[in-house]
Amino acid sequence: EKPCEAKYDESVTTVRAMAHRWLSESDGIKEATKARYRQHLRAFEDFSENTDVSKIDRAMALAFIDYLKKTPSKRTGQPLSQRSLQSYQICLASFWGVLDHWGLVDPDARNPFSSLLRRLAGQRKQKDPREKQLRPVTRAEATSLLRHISSNNSLKYQFEMYVTVRLLWVTACRLNEICGRRIEDIDDRGDHIRINIPDSKTEAGKRVVMIIGESDCELLRKAVQKAVPKDQARRIRQEAKSLPWQGS
């Protein structure tokens, strides 16, 4: 039997209905990106009063961007950053492209969400007040943070925080690359430990990170033992002993 496919009422072409259809059929978009797009589309749906997609035009798109610029973030209370505005624009421009593919908008019309944030001729580039000023963490700062965590017994996840910061320091990975790892991503080779990072925004980010320091390896082993039940940890150790590299 063929799997049941989602059916849509072709007579309903509102922003809400078409946004739901798009995200439901987009199996190539990561769940985190889908969640962000869903939030963006819901905001546009509310702004447009769930209008029919055929009524979306450049004036509505410009008005929506102006609305976003004037509306503080619910999370921070601050104006949206340029990066957040660009995320809205990318999402809605992609949405329009899908609508065009489905034949729901004028094929000769320009994408109303394209270049919404481009400066007009003669305008000075405005500096984003929330622009991040990034710099490398110094050894003294990392040591100070680790010392603070290890001496602060009131922290609920003291050990987990210490392991995370230590791994961030020795691997130079992103926070989500460390916190998102599963037990099966950690390969203990005895004299070193390999951390497999299969998911990343870029191909270069998909890599294997080596932990070679003896104290770092022991710390990670303790974290693994704490993360899995004793019987599962025993089984993992037994399976590891039977692997070919153990005898080499």
CSV table of C-alpha atoms in Angstrom, one decimal, residues 62-220:
chain,number,residue,atom,x,y,z
A,62,LEU,CA,8.3,46.7,3.2
A,63,ALA,CA,5.6,47.5,5.8
A,64,PHE,CA,6.3,44.2,7.6
A,65,ILE,CA,10.1,44.9,7.7
A,66,ASP,CA,9.4,48.4,9.1
A,67,TYR,CA,7.1,46.8,11.7
A,68,LEU,CA,9.9,44.4,12.7
A,69,LYS,CA,12.4,47.2,13.0
A,70,LYS,CA,10.1,49.1,15.4
A,71,THR,CA,9.0,46.1,17.5
A,72,PRO,CA,11.3,45.1,20.3
A,73,SER,CA,12.2,41.5,20.7
A,74,LYS,CA,10.0,39.6,23.2
A,75,ARG,CA,13.1,37.8,24.6
A,76,THR,CA,15.5,40.7,25.0
A,77,GLY,CA,13.3,43.8,24.9
A,78,GLN,CA,15.8,45.3,22.4
A,79,PRO,CA,15.4,46.0,18.7
A,80,LEU,CA,16.0,43.1,16.4
A,81,SER,CA,19.5,42.7,15.2
A,82,GLN,CA,20.4,42.9,11.5
A,83,ARG,CA,21.1,39.2,11.5
A,84,SER,CA,17.5,38.5,12.8
A,85,LEU,CA,16.0,40.8,10.2
A,86,GLN,CA,18.0,39.0,7.5
A,87,SER,CA,16.7,35.7,8.8
A,88,TYR,CA,13.1,37.0,8.3
A,89,GLN,CA,13.9,38.2,4.8
A,90,ILE,CA,15.6,34.9,3.8
A,91,CYS,CA,12.6,32.9,5.1
A,92,LEU,CA,10.0,35.0,3.4
A,93,ALA,CA,11.9,35.2,0.1
A,94,SER,CA,12.1,31.4,0.1
A,95,PHE,CA,8.4,31.2,0.9
A,96,TRP,CA,7.6,33.4,-2.1
A,97,GLY,CA,9.7,31.2,-4.3
A,98,VAL,CA,7.7,28.2,-3.2
A,99,LEU,CA,4.4,30.0,-3.9
A,100,ASP,CA,5.7,30.9,-7.3
A,101,HIS,CA,6.6,27.2,-7.9
A,102,TRP,CA,3.0,26.3,-6.9
A,103,GLY,CA,1.6,28.9,-9.3
A,104,LEU,CA,-0.1,30.8,-6.6
A,105,VAL,CA,1.4,34.2,-7.3
A,106,ASP,CA,2.0,36.2,-10.5
A,107,PRO,CA,5.0,34.5,-12.2
A,108,ASP,CA,6.1,37.9,-13.8
A,109,ALA,CA,6.1,39.7,-10.4
A,110,ARG,CA,9.4,40.3,-8.7
A,111,ASN,CA,10.0,38.6,-5.4
A,112,PRO,CA,8.6,41.3,-3.0
A,113,PHE,CA,10.9,40.1,-0.2
A,114,SER,CA,14.2,40.3,-2.1
A,115,SER,CA,16.7,43.0,-1.1
A,116,LEU,CA,14.4,44.5,1.6
A,117,LEU,CA,17.4,45.4,3.7
A,118,ARG,CA,19.5,47.0,1.0
A,119,ARG,CA,20.5,50.6,1.6
A,120,LEU,CA,19.1,53.2,-0.7
A,121,ALA,CA,21.5,55.1,-2.9
A,122,GLY,CA,23.2,57.8,-0.9
A,123,GLN,CA,22.3,56.3,2.5
A,124,ARG,CA,25.1,55.8,5.1
A,125,LYS,CA,25.6,52.3,6.4
A,126,GLN,CA,24.2,52.0,9.9
A,127,LYS,CA,26.2,50.2,12.5
A,128,ASP,CA,24.2,47.5,14.3
A,129,PRO,CA,24.2,48.5,18.0
A,130,ARG,CA,24.0,44.8,18.9
A,131,GLU,CA,27.0,43.8,16.8
A,132,LYS,CA,29.1,41.3,18.6
A,133,GLN,CA,32.7,42.0,19.4
A,134,LEU,CA,34.3,38.6,19.4
A,135,ARG,CA,37.9,37.8,20.5
A,136,PRO,CA,39.8,34.7,21.6
A,137,VAL,CA,39.5,33.6,25.2
A,138,THR,CA,42.8,33.9,27.0
A,139,ARG,CA,44.3,31.0,29.0
A,140,ALA,CA,44.0,33.1,32.2
A,141,GLU,CA,40.2,33.6,31.5
A,142,ALA,CA,39.6,30.0,30.8
A,143,THR,CA,41.6,28.9,33.9
A,144,SER,CA,39.7,31.4,36.0
A,145,LEU,CA,36.3,30.2,34.8
A,146,LEU,CA,37.2,26.5,35.4
A,147,ARG,CA,38.5,27.4,38.9
A,148,HIS,CA,35.2,29.3,39.6
A,149,ILE,CA,33.1,26.3,38.5
A,150,SER,CA,35.1,23.7,40.5
A,151,SER,CA,34.9,25.8,43.7
A,152,ASN,CA,31.2,26.6,43.4
A,153,ASN,CA,29.5,23.6,44.9
A,154,SER,CA,26.1,25.3,44.7
A,155,LEU,CA,25.9,24.9,41.0
A,156,LYS,CA,23.3,22.3,40.1
A,157,TYR,CA,25.3,20.9,37.1
A,158,GLN,CA,28.7,21.7,38.4
A,159,PHE,CA,30.5,18.6,36.9
A,160,GLU,CA,28.7,18.9,33.6
A,161,MET,CA,29.6,22.6,33.3
A,162,TYR,CA,33.3,21.9,34.1
A,163,VAL,CA,33.5,19.1,31.5
A,164,THR,CA,31.9,21.3,28.9
A,165,VAL,CA,34.1,24.3,29.4
A,166,ARG,CA,37.2,22.1,29.5
A,167,LEU,CA,36.3,20.5,26.2
A,168,LEU,CA,35.5,23.8,24.7
A,169,TRP,CA,39.0,25.0,25.6
A,170,VAL,CA,40.9,22.0,24.4
A,171,THR,CA,39.0,21.4,21.2
A,172,ALA,CA,38.0,24.9,20.1
A,173,CYS,CA,34.5,23.5,19.2
A,174,ARG,CA,31.3,25.5,19.3
A,175,LEU,CA,29.1,25.0,22.3
A,176,ASN,CA,26.4,23.2,20.4
A,177,GLU,CA,29.0,20.8,18.9
A,178,ILE,CA,30.0,19.7,22.4
A,179,CYS,CA,26.5,19.7,24.1
A,180,GLY,CA,24.9,17.9,21.1
A,181,ARG,CA,27.1,14.9,21.2
A,182,ARG,CA,25.7,11.4,22.0
A,183,ILE,CA,27.4,8.5,23.7
A,184,GLU,CA,27.9,6.8,20.3
A,185,ASP,CA,29.8,9.9,19.0
A,186,ILE,CA,32.5,9.3,21.6
A,187,ASP,CA,35.1,6.7,20.6
A,188,ASP,CA,37.6,5.9,23.3
A,189,ARG,CA,40.8,4.6,21.7
A,190,GLY,CA,42.7,4.1,25.0
A,191,ASP,CA,45.6,6.6,24.4
A,192,HIS,CA,43.2,9.2,23.0
A,193,ILE,CA,39.5,9.8,22.5
A,194,ARG,CA,37.8,10.7,19.3
A,195,ILE,CA,34.7,12.9,19.2
A,196,ASN,CA,32.7,12.6,16.0
A,197,ILE,CA,30.8,15.7,14.9
A,198,PRO,CA,28.6,14.5,12.0
A,199,ASP,CA,26.2,17.5,11.9
A,200,SER,CA,27.3,21.1,11.1
A,201,LYS,CA,26.3,24.1,9.2
A,202,THR,CA,29.2,23.6,6.8
A,203,GLU,CA,30.9,20.5,5.3
A,204,ALA,CA,34.2,21.7,7.0
A,205,GLY,CA,32.4,21.5,10.3
A,206,LYS,CA,31.7,17.8,9.9
A,207,ARG,CA,34.9,16.4,11.5
A,208,VAL,CA,36.5,14.2,14.1
A,209,VAL,CA,38.1,16.0,17.1
A,210,MET,CA,40.9,14.3,19.0
A,211,ILE,CA,41.3,14.5,22.8
A,212,ILE,CA,44.9,13.5,23.6
A,213,GLY,CA,45.7,15.0,27.0
A,214,GLU,CA,45.6,12.2,29.7
A,215,SER,CA,43.8,14.3,32.2
A,216,ASP,CA,41.3,15.5,29.6
A,217,CYS,CA,40.6,11.9,28.5
A,218,GLU,CA,40.0,10.8,32.1
A,219,LEU,CA,37.6,13.7,32.6
A,220,LEU,CA,35.7,12.7,29.5
